[in-house]
MMTF fields as JSON, N, C-alpha, C and O atoms, coordinates in Angstrom:
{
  "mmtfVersion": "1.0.0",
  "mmtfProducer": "UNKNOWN",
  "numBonds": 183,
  "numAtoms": 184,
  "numGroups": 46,
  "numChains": 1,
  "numModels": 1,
  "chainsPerModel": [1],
  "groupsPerChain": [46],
  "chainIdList": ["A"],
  "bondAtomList": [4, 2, 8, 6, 12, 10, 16, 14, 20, 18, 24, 22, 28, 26, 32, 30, 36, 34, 40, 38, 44, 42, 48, 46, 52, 50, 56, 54, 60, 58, 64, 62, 68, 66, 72, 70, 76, 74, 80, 78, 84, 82, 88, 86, 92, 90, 96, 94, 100, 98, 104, 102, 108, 106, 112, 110, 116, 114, 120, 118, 124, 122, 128, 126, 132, 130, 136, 134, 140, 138, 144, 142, 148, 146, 152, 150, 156, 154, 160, 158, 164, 162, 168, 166, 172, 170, 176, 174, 180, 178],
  "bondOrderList": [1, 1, 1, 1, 1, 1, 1, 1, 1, 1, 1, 1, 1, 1, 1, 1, 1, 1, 1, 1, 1, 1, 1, 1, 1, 1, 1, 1, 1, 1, 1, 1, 1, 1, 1, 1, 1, 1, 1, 1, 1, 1, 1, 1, 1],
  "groupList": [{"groupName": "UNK", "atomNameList": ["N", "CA", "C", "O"], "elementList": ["N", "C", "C", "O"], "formalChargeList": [0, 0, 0, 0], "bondAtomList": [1, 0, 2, 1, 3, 2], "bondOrderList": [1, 1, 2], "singleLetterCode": "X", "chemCompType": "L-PEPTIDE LINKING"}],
  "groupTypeList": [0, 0, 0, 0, 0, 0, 0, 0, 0, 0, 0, 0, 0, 0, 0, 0, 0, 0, 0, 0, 0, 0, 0, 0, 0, 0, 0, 0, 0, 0, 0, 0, 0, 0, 0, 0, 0, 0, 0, 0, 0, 0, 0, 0, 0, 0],
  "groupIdList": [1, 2, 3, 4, 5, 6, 7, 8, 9, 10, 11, 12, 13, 14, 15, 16, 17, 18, 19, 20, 21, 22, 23, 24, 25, 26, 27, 28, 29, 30, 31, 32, 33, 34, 35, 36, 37, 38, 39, 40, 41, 42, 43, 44, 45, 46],
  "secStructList": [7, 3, 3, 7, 1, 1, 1, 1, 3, 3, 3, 3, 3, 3, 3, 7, 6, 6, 1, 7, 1, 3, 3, 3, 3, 3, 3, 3, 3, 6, 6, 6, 6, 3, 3, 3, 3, 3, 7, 7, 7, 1, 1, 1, 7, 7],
  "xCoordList": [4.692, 4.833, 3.61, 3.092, 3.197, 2.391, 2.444, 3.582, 1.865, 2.226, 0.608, -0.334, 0.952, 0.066, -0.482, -0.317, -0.925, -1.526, -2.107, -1.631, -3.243, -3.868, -4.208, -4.178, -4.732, -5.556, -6.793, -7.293, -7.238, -8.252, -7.94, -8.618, -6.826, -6.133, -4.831, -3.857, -4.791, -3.653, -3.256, -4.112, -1.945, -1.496, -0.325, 0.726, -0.777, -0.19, 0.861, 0.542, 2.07, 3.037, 3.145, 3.498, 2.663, 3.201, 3.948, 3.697, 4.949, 6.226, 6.258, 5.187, 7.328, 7.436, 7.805, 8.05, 8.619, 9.389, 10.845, 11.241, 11.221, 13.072, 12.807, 13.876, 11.699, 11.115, 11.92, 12.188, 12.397, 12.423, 11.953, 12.187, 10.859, 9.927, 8.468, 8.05, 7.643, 6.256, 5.428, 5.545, 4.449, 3.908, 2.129, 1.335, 2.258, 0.61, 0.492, 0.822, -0.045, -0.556, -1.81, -2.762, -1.977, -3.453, -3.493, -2.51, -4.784, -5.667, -6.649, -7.782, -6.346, -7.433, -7.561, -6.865, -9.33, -9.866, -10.959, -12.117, -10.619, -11.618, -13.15, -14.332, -12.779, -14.314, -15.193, -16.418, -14.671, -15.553, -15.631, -16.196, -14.871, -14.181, -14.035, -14.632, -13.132, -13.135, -11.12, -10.109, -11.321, -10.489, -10.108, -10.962, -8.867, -8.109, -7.401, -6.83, -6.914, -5.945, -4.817, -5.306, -3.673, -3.104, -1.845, -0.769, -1.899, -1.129, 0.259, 0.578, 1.034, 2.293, 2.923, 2.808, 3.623, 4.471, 5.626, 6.522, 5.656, 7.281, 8.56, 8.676, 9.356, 10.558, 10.297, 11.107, 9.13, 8.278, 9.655, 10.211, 9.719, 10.449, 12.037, 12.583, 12.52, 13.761, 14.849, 16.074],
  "yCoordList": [-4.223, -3.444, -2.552, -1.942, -2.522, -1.128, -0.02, 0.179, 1.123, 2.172, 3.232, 3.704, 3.22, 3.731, 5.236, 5.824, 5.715, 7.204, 7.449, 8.515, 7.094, 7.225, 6.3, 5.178, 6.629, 4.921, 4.181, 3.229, 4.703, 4.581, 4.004, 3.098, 4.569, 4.786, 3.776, 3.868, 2.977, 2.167, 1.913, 1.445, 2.061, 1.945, 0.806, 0.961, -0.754, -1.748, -1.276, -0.575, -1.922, -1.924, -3.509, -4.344, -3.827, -4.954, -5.194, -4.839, -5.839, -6.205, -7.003, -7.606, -7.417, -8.501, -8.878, -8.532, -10.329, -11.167, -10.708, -10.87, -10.273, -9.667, -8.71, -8.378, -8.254, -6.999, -5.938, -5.342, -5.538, -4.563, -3.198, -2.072, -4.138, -3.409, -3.051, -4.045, -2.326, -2.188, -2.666, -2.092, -3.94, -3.911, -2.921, -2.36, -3.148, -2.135, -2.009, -2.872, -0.742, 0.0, -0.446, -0.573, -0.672, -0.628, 0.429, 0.997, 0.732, 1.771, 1.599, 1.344, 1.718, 1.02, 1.729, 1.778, 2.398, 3.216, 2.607, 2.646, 2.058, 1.499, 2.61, 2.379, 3.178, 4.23, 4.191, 4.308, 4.068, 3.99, 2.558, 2.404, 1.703, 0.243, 0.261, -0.611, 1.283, 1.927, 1.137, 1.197, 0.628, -0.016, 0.289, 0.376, 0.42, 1.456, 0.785, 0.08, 0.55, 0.239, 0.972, 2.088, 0.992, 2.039, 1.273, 1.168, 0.888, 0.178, 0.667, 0.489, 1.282, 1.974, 1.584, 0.38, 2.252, 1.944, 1.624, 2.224, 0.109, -0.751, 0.721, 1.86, -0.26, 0.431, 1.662, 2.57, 1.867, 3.534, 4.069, 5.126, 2.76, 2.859, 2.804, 3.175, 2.514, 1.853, 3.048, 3.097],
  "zCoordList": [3.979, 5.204, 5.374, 4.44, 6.61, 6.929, 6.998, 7.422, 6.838, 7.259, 7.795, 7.157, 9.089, 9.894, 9.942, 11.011, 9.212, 9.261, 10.059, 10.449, 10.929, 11.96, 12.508, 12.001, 14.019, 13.937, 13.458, 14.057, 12.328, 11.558, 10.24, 9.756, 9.605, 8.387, 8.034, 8.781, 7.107, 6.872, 5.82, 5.07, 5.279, 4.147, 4.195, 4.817, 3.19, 3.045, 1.553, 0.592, 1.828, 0.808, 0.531, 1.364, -1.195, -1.37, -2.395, -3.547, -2.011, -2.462, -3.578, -3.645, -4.904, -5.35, -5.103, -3.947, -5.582, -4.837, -4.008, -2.854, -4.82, -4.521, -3.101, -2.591, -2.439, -2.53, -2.631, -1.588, -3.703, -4.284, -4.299, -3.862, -5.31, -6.013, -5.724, -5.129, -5.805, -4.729, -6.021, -7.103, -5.782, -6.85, -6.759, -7.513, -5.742, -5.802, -4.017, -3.204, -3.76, -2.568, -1.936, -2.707, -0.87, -0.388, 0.446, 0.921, 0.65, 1.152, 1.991, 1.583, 3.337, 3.964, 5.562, 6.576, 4.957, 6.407, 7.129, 6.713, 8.176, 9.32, 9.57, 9.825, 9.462, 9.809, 8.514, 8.535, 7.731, 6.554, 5.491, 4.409, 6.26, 5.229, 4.231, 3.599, 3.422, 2.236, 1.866, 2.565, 0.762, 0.695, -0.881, -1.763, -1.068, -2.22, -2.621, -1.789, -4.499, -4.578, -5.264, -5.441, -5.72, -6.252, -7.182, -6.593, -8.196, -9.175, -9.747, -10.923, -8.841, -9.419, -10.472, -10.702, -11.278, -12.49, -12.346, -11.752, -13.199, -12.533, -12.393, -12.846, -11.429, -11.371, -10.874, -11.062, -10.17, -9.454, -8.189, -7.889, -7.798, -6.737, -6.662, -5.623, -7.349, -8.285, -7.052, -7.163]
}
């Protein structure tokens, strides 16, 4: 899923299979094409 911070700014949620669970974040700003990742710890979301 997305999640829209600005209209510059975007934050992807990706899922495992079940989706559940978030397996890692993206980070991603159009003004600067700066692209992030963020590796959460299983069961973060639980």
């Amino acid at each position: 899923s997305i999640i829209e911070i600005s209209d510059t700014e975007k934050i992807y949620l990706h899922y495992d299979d079940s989706l559940t669970k978030v397996i890692f974040i993206q980070y991603f700003n159009e003004d600067t094409d700066h692209l992030g990742e963020f590796h959460p710890k299983n069961n973060l979301l639980d």
